[in-house]
PDB file of C-alpha atoms in Angstrom:
ATOM      1  CA  GLU I   1      26.444  15.931  18.246  1.00  0.00           C
ATOM      2  CA  ASP I   2      29.735  14.081  18.050  1.00  0.00           C
ATOM      3  CA  GLN I   3      32.049  14.978  20.901  1.00  0.00           C
ATOM      4  CA  VAL I   4      35.465  14.136  22.251  1.00  0.00           C
ATOM      5  CA  THR I   5      35.992  14.501  25.993  1.00  0.00           C
ATOM      6  CA  GLN I   6      39.339  14.267  27.698  1.00  0.00           C
ATOM      7  CA  SER I   7      39.925  13.753  31.403  1.00  0.00           C
ATOM      8  CA  PRO I   8      41.338  14.837  33.666  1.00  0.00           C
ATOM      9  CA  GLU I   9      41.764  18.428  32.541  1.00  0.00           C
ATOM     10  CA  ALA I  10      45.054  18.627  34.440  1.00  0.00           C
ATOM     11  CA  LEU I  11      47.238  16.051  36.183  1.00  0.00           C
ATOM     12  CA  ARG I  12      50.252  16.409  38.430  1.00  0.00           C
ATOM     13  CA  LEU I  13      52.431  13.348  38.977  1.00  0.00           C
ATOM     14  CA  GLN I  14      55.612  12.656  40.839  1.00  0.00           C
ATOM     15  CA  GLU I  15      58.434  11.307  38.723  1.00  0.00           C
ATOM     16  CA  GLY I  16      57.951   7.546  38.450  1.00  0.00           C
ATOM     17  CA  GLU I  17      54.252   7.676  39.373  1.00  0.00           C
ATOM     18  CA  SER I  18      52.356   5.902  36.576  1.00  0.00           C
ATOM     19  CA  SER I  19      48.888   7.030  35.509  1.00  0.00           C
ATOM     20  CA  SER I  20      46.414   7.121  32.618  1.00  0.00           C
ATOM     21  CA  LEU I  21      44.740   9.822  30.572  1.00  0.00           C
ATOM     22  CA  ASN I  22      41.282   9.260  29.141  1.00  0.00           C
ATOM     23  CA  CYS I  23      39.701  10.190  25.819  1.00  0.00           C
ATOM     24  CA  SER I  24      36.034   9.288  25.417  1.00  0.00           C
ATOM     25  CA  TYR I  25      34.087   9.834  22.251  1.00  0.00           C
ATOM     26  CA  THR I  26      30.475   9.767  21.184  1.00  0.00           C
ATOM     27  CA  VAL I  27      31.158   8.988  17.603  1.00  0.00           C
ATOM     28  CA  SER I  28      29.334   6.512  15.445  1.00  0.00           C
ATOM     29  CA  GLY I  29      31.557   4.805  12.929  1.00  0.00           C
ATOM     30  CA  LEU I  30      35.029   5.571  14.220  1.00  0.00           C
ATOM     31  CA  ARG I  31      37.498   5.883  11.435  1.00  0.00           C
ATOM     32  CA  GLY I  32      40.597   6.659  13.481  1.00  0.00           C
ATOM     33  CA  LEU I  33      41.704   8.020  16.843  1.00  0.00           C
ATOM     34  CA  PHE I  34      44.885  10.055  17.168  1.00  0.00           C
ATOM     35  CA  TRP I  35      46.998  11.081  20.148  1.00  0.00           C
ATOM     36  CA  TYR I  36      49.203  14.155  20.088  1.00  0.00           C
ATOM     37  CA  ARG I  37      51.605  15.834  22.487  1.00  0.00           C
ATOM     38  CA  GLN I  38      51.788  19.639  22.582  1.00  0.00           C
ATOM     39  CA  ASP I  39      54.530  21.571  24.346  1.00  0.00           C
ATOM     40  CA  PRO I  40      54.104  25.272  25.232  1.00  0.00           C
ATOM     41  CA  GLY I  41      54.686  27.493  22.196  1.00  0.00           C
ATOM     42  CA  LYS I  42      54.721  24.510  19.833  1.00  0.00           C
ATOM     43  CA  GLY I  43      52.292  22.752  17.546  1.00  0.00           C
ATOM     44  CA  PRO I  44      50.858  19.323  18.337  1.00  0.00           C
ATOM     45  CA  GLU I  45      53.282  16.455  17.744  1.00  0.00           C
ATOM     46  CA  PHE I  46      51.803  13.187  16.501  1.00  0.00           C
ATOM     47  CA  LEU I  47      52.157  10.186  18.803  1.00  0.00           C
ATOM     48  CA  PHE I  48      49.795   7.345  17.862  1.00  0.00           C
ATOM     49  CA  THR I  49      46.958   6.289  15.583  1.00  0.00           C
ATOM     50  CA  LEU I  50      44.414   3.659  16.658  1.00  0.00           C
ATOM     51  CA  TYR I  51      41.811   2.266  14.274  1.00  0.00           C
ATOM     52  CA  SER I  52      39.882  -0.520  16.001  1.00  0.00           C
ATOM     53  CA  ALA I  53      38.858  -1.670  19.468  1.00  0.00           C
ATOM     54  CA  GLY I  54      41.506  -3.791  21.124  1.00  0.00           C
ATOM     55  CA  GLU I  55      44.358  -2.112  19.312  1.00  0.00           C
ATOM     56  CA  GLU I  56      47.389  -0.968  21.315  1.00  0.00           C
ATOM     57  CA  LYS I  57      50.426   1.129  20.408  1.00  0.00           C
ATOM     58  CA  GLU I  58      53.565   1.774  22.463  1.00  0.00           C
ATOM     59  CA  LYS I  59      56.376   4.270  22.377  1.00  0.00           C
ATOM     60  CA  GLU I  60      58.902   4.551  25.190  1.00  0.00           C
ATOM     61  CA  ARG I  61      56.910   5.256  28.400  1.00  0.00           C
ATOM     62  CA  LEU I  62      53.614   5.754  26.543  1.00  0.00           C
ATOM     63  CA  LYS I  63      51.020   3.161  25.629  1.00  0.00           C
ATOM     64  CA  ALA I  64      47.749   3.935  23.887  1.00  0.00           C
ATOM     65  CA  THR I  65      44.750   1.593  23.969  1.00  0.00           C
ATOM     66  CA  LEU I  66      41.312   1.727  22.352  1.00  0.00           C
ATOM     67  CA  THR I  67      37.874   0.393  23.238  1.00  0.00           C
ATOM     68  CA  LYS I  68      34.557   0.985  21.485  1.00  0.00           C
ATOM     69  CA  LYS I  69      33.926   4.209  23.338  1.00  0.00           C
ATOM     70  CA  GLU I  70      37.216   5.433  24.783  1.00  0.00           C
ATOM     71  CA  SER I  71      40.960   5.464  24.547  1.00  0.00           C
ATOM     72  CA  PHE I  72      43.562   5.556  27.275  1.00  0.00           C
ATOM     73  CA  LEU I  73      47.062   6.925  27.177  1.00  0.00           C
ATOM     74  CA  HIS I  74      49.035   5.102  29.844  1.00  0.00           C
ATOM     75  CA  ILE I  75      52.199   6.750  31.112  1.00  0.00           C
ATOM     76  CA  THR I  76      54.566   4.390  32.898  1.00  0.00           C
ATOM     77  CA  ALA I  77      57.212   5.790  35.261  1.00  0.00           C
ATOM     78  CA  PRO I  78      56.953   9.309  33.837  1.00  0.00           C
ATOM     79  CA  LYS I  79      59.833  11.739  33.782  1.00  0.00           C
ATOM     80  CA  PRO I  80      59.709  15.561  33.961  1.00  0.00           C
ATOM     81  CA  GLU I  81      60.280  15.731  30.197  1.00  0.00           C
ATOM     82  CA  ASP I  82      56.907  14.028  29.708  1.00  0.00           C
ATOM     83  CA  SER I  83      55.253  17.225  30.962  1.00  0.00           C
ATOM     84  CA  ALA I  84      53.052  18.568  28.142  1.00  0.00           C
ATOM     85  CA  THR I  85      49.445  18.820  27.025  1.00  0.00           C
ATOM     86  CA  TYR I  86      48.168  15.593  25.488  1.00  0.00           C
ATOM     87  CA  LEU I  87      45.485  15.945  22.831  1.00  0.00           C
ATOM     88  CA  CYS I  88      43.123  13.346  21.460  1.00  0.00           C
ATOM     89  CA  ALA I  89      41.435  13.645  18.050  1.00  0.00           C
ATOM     90  CA  VAL I  90      38.790  11.474  16.450  1.00  0.00           C
ATOM     91  CA  GLN I  91      37.924  11.058  12.801  1.00  0.00           C
ATOM     92  CA  TYR I  92      34.610   9.472  11.986  1.00  0.00           C
ATOM     93  CA  SER I  93      33.242   7.703   8.923  1.00  0.00           C
ATOM     94  CA  GLY I  94      31.975   9.741   6.028  1.00  0.00           C
ATOM     95  CA  THR I  95      34.148  12.766   6.704  1.00  0.00           C
ATOM     96  CA  TYR I  96      37.731  13.874   6.637  1.00  0.00           C
ATOM     97  CA  LYS I  97      37.264  16.136   9.670  1.00  0.00           C
ATOM     98  CA  TYR I  98      39.056  15.550  12.947  1.00  0.00           C
ATOM     99  CA  ILE I  99      37.309  16.404  16.228  1.00  0.00           C
ATOM    100  CA  PHE I 100      39.759  17.409  18.943  1.00  0.00           C
ATOM    101  CA  GLY I 101      39.372  17.250  22.701  1.00  0.00           C
ATOM    102  CA  THR I 102      40.497  20.093  24.928  1.00  0.00           C
ATOM    103  CA  GLY I 103      43.495  18.120  26.159  1.00  0.00           C
ATOM    104  CA  THR I 104      45.031  16.999  29.449  1.00  0.00           C
ATOM    105  CA  ARG I 105      47.788  19.193  30.897  1.00  0.00           C
ATOM    106  CA  LEU I 106      50.323  16.867  32.469  1.00  0.00           C
ATOM    107  CA  LYS I 107      52.979  18.055  34.895  1.00  0.00           C
ATOM    108  CA  VAL I 108      55.581  15.590  36.140  1.00  0.00           C
ATOM    109  CA  LEU I 109      57.528  16.735  39.166  1.00  0.00           C
ATOM    110  CA  ALA I 110      61.112  15.696  39.803  1.00  0.00           C
TER     111      ALA I 110
ATOM    112  CA  GLU H   1      64.098  21.333   5.918  1.00  0.00           C
ATOM    113  CA  THR H   2      61.423  18.857   6.975  1.00  0.00           C
ATOM    114  CA  GLY H   3      57.902  18.911   8.361  1.00  0.00           C
ATOM    115  CA  VAL H   4      55.574  21.883   8.444  1.00  0.00           C
ATOM    116  CA  THR H   5      56.960  25.404   8.806  1.00  0.00           C
ATOM    117  CA  GLN H   6      54.914  28.459   9.748  1.00  0.00           C
ATOM    118  CA  THR H   7      55.918  32.114   9.614  1.00  0.00           C
ATOM    119  CA  PRO H   8      55.861  34.437  11.372  1.00  0.00           C
ATOM    120  CA  ARG H   9      55.892  32.774  14.787  1.00  0.00           C
ATOM    121  CA  HIS H  10      54.456  35.868  16.462  1.00  0.00           C
ATOM    122  CA  LEU H  11      52.366  38.696  15.047  1.00  0.00           C
ATOM    123  CA  VAL H  12      50.904  41.775  16.673  1.00  0.00           C
ATOM    124  CA  MET H  13      48.559  43.854  14.568  1.00  0.00           C
ATOM    125  CA  GLY H  14      45.987  46.567  14.873  1.00  0.00           C
ATOM    126  CA  MET H  15      42.396  46.018  13.890  1.00  0.00           C
ATOM    127  CA  THR H  16      42.809  47.922  10.630  1.00  0.00           C
ATOM    128  CA  ASN H  17      46.009  46.218   9.446  1.00  0.00           C
ATOM    129  CA  LYS H  18      46.382  43.642   6.711  1.00  0.00           C
ATOM    130  CA  LYS H  19      48.828  40.785   7.204  1.00  0.00           C
ATOM    131  CA  SER H  20      49.382  37.246   5.970  1.00  0.00           C
ATOM    132  CA  LEU H  21      50.375  34.004   7.644  1.00  0.00           C
ATOM    133  CA  LYS H  22      52.442  31.514   5.693  1.00  0.00           C
ATOM    134  CA  CYS H  23      52.676  27.745   5.905  1.00  0.00           C
ATOM    135  CA  GLU H  24      54.963  25.424   3.991  1.00  0.00           C
ATOM    136  CA  GLN H  25      55.048  21.639   4.168  1.00  0.00           C
ATOM    137  CA  HIS H  26      57.926  19.444   3.029  1.00  0.00           C
ATOM    138  CA  LEU H  27      56.146  16.110   3.494  1.00  0.00           C
ATOM    139  CA  GLY H  28      54.703  15.633   0.026  1.00  0.00           C
ATOM    140  CA  HIS H  29      51.180  15.721   1.425  1.00  0.00           C
ATOM    141  CA  ASN H  30      48.086  16.531  -0.627  1.00  0.00           C
ATOM    142  CA  ALA H  31      45.875  18.058   2.071  1.00  0.00           C
ATOM    143  CA  MET H  32      46.450  21.176   4.146  1.00  0.00           C
ATOM    144  CA  TYR H  33      44.470  22.735   6.980  1.00  0.00           C
ATOM    145  CA  TRP H  34      44.150  25.915   9.013  1.00  0.00           C
ATOM    146  CA  TYR H  35      43.120  25.640  12.675  1.00  0.00           C
ATOM    147  CA  LYS H  36      42.501  28.211  15.396  1.00  0.00           C
ATOM    148  CA  GLN H  37      43.568  27.294  18.926  1.00  0.00           C
ATOM    149  CA  SER H  38      42.220  29.345  21.832  1.00  0.00           C
ATOM    150  CA  ALA H  39      42.805  28.739  25.520  1.00  0.00           C
ATOM    151  CA  LYS H  40      40.719  25.916  27.004  1.00  0.00           C
ATOM    152  CA  LYS H  41      38.942  25.270  23.712  1.00  0.00           C
ATOM    153  CA  PRO H  42      39.369  22.414  21.242  1.00  0.00           C
ATOM    154  CA  LEU H  43      41.191  23.078  18.012  1.00  0.00           C
ATOM    155  CA  GLU H  44      38.764  24.782  15.673  1.00  0.00           C
ATOM    156  CA  LEU H  45      38.961  23.816  12.002  1.00  0.00           C
ATOM    157  CA  MET H  46      38.877  26.835   9.705  1.00  0.00           C
ATOM    158  CA  PHE H  47      39.782  25.738   6.182  1.00  0.00           C
ATOM    159  CA  VAL H  48      40.727  22.574   4.326  1.00  0.00           C
ATOM    160  CA  TYR H  49      42.487  22.281   0.989  1.00  0.00           C
ATOM    161  CA  SER H  50      42.973  19.167  -1.079  1.00  0.00           C
ATOM    162  CA  LEU H  51      45.312  19.383  -4.061  1.00  0.00           C
ATOM    163  CA  GLU H  52      45.058  23.184  -3.973  1.00  0.00           C
ATOM    164  CA  GLU H  53      41.262  23.139  -4.035  1.00  0.00           C
ATOM    165  CA  ARG H  54      39.318  24.440  -1.033  1.00  0.00           C
ATOM    166  CA  VAL H  55      36.954  21.774   0.254  1.00  0.00           C
ATOM    167  CA  GLU H  56      35.935  23.303   3.565  1.00  0.00           C
ATOM    168  CA  ASN H  57      35.139  26.773   4.796  1.00  0.00           C
ATOM    169  CA  ASN H  58      33.909  26.163   8.293  1.00  0.00           C
ATOM    170  CA  SER H  59      31.723  29.256   8.703  1.00  0.00           C
ATOM    171  CA  VAL H  60      34.787  31.429   9.037  1.00  0.00           C
ATOM    172  CA  PRO H  61      34.289  35.217   8.832  1.00  0.00           C
ATOM    173  CA  SER H  62      35.354  36.811   5.577  1.00  0.00           C
ATOM    174  CA  ARG H  63      38.084  38.794   7.352  1.00  0.00           C
ATOM    175  CA  PHE H  64      40.058  35.527   7.064  1.00  0.00           C
ATOM    176  CA  SER H  65      40.956  34.663   3.472  1.00  0.00           C
ATOM    177  CA  PRO H  66      42.922  31.509   2.635  1.00  0.00           C
ATOM    178  CA  GLU H  67      45.074  30.894  -0.409  1.00  0.00           C
ATOM    179  CA  CYS H  68      46.725  27.706  -1.608  1.00  0.00           C
ATOM    180  CA  PRO H  69      48.916  28.383  -4.666  1.00  0.00           C
ATOM    181  CA  ASN H  70      50.312  24.833  -4.724  1.00  0.00           C
ATOM    182  CA  SER H  71      50.205  21.683  -2.626  1.00  0.00           C
ATOM    183  CA  SER H  72      53.195  22.756  -0.521  1.00  0.00           C
ATOM    184  CA  HIS H  73      52.138  26.273   0.431  1.00  0.00           C
ATOM    185  CA  LEU H  74      49.187  27.699   2.293  1.00  0.00           C
ATOM    186  CA  PHE H  75      48.469  31.283   3.267  1.00  0.00           C
ATOM    187  CA  LEU H  76      45.973  32.937   5.551  1.00  0.00           C
ATOM    188  CA  HIS H  77      45.323  36.581   4.677  1.00  0.00           C
ATOM    189  CA  LEU H  78      44.037  38.701   7.540  1.00  0.00           C
ATOM    190  CA  HIS H  79      42.265  42.044   7.433  1.00  0.00           C
ATOM    191  CA  THR H  80      40.128  44.110   9.792  1.00  0.00           C
ATOM    192  CA  LEU H  81      40.452  41.582  12.577  1.00  0.00           C
ATOM    193  CA  GLN H  82      38.702  41.748  15.951  1.00  0.00           C
ATOM    194  CA  PRO H  83      40.224  41.310  19.431  1.00  0.00           C
ATOM    195  CA  GLU H  84      38.547  37.893  19.741  1.00  0.00           C
ATOM    196  CA  ASP H  85      40.652  36.734  16.810  1.00  0.00           C
ATOM    197  CA  SER H  86      43.725  36.725  19.044  1.00  0.00           C
ATOM    198  CA  ALA H  87      44.807  33.066  19.210  1.00  0.00           C
ATOM    199  CA  LEU H  88      47.352  30.531  18.020  1.00  0.00           C
ATOM    200  CA  TYR H  89      46.848  29.720  14.340  1.00  0.00           C
ATOM    201  CA  LEU H  90      48.041  26.292  13.357  1.00  0.00           C
ATOM    202  CA  CYS H  91      48.688  24.865   9.930  1.00  0.00           C
ATOM    203  CA  ALA H  92      48.607  21.124   9.358  1.00  0.00           C
ATOM    204  CA  SER H  93      48.998  18.693   6.489  1.00  0.00           C
ATOM    205  CA  SER H  94      48.042  15.093   5.878  1.00  0.00           C
ATOM    206  CA  GLN H  95      48.717  12.581   3.158  1.00  0.00           C
ATOM    207  CA  ASP H  96      45.294  12.667   1.559  1.00  0.00           C
ATOM    208  CA  LEU H  97      41.701  13.454   2.540  1.00  0.00           C
ATOM    209  CA  THR H  98      40.559   9.972   1.567  1.00  0.00           C
ATOM    210  CA  LEU H  99      42.913   8.274   4.026  1.00  0.00           C
ATOM    211  CA  SER H 100      42.566   8.184   7.802  1.00  0.00           C
ATOM    212  CA  GLN H 101      46.072   9.401   8.468  1.00  0.00           C
ATOM    213  CA  PRO H 102      47.466  11.654  11.175  1.00  0.00           C
ATOM    214  CA  GLN H 103      47.814  15.353  10.582  1.00  0.00           C
ATOM    215  CA  HIS H 104      51.219  16.936  11.020  1.00  0.00           C
ATOM    216  CA  PHE H 105      51.311  20.398  12.506  1.00  0.00           C
ATOM    217  CA  GLY H 106      53.531  23.420  12.345  1.00  0.00           C
ATOM    218  CA  ASP H 107      54.412  25.353  15.492  1.00  0.00           C
ATOM    219  CA  GLY H 108      51.819  28.005  14.769  1.00  0.00           C
ATOM    220  CA  THR H 109      51.617  31.780  14.608  1.00  0.00           C
ATOM    221  CA  ARG H 110      50.701  33.501  17.875  1.00  0.00           C
ATOM    222  CA  LEU H 111      48.448  36.363  16.799  1.00  0.00           C
ATOM    223  CA  SER H 112      47.603  39.297  19.032  1.00  0.00           C
ATOM    224  CA  ILE H 113      45.083  41.931  17.949  1.00  0.00           C
ATOM    225  CA  LEU H 114      45.412  45.305  19.620  1.00  0.00           C
TER     226      LEU H 114
END
């Protein structure tokens, strides 16, 4: 069964302390991998799309990378406003469905 | 107004009530989705519409009834719900089902069943 696993489940960082979130998938024929940010009481906000191994995308303090079996969301020098739940979703070949992970709850302390 | 808008934001209802959730997208997208989000669980796909035609009914109980009158509007009609149906219901849209494009979400309706 195709799965998407995110780790860690929760992460607490000091402001300025860089780290990475992981999204691993057991999907044959990856069509696309998507990262989202979700704040409490809000819907997921789209961040990045990655389509093939070796691809990288950057936005402010965030950088997403993709290998053949996992993706990383690197957070460089995070600020308290980066605190949120980060969701990963995978779409595989032959379907329009997106499989979501359970997310990583990130808390950045000032 | 831009993006995906959902109303109401919060809803409390008894098990015998009938209510509807509304979603409107201003992105010109052709596909729309309903998801259920429960604590510590992945987003659960409920229904998918493409150009107003339902293409997915993911084993959802009949007490949930979707309606898509046009490509910009999506409804979820609720009746005789159970306590385990309490959750955040999210609407999303994407450009087209044939493209691998990101989905864009509304802020959801927080539903509580008494």
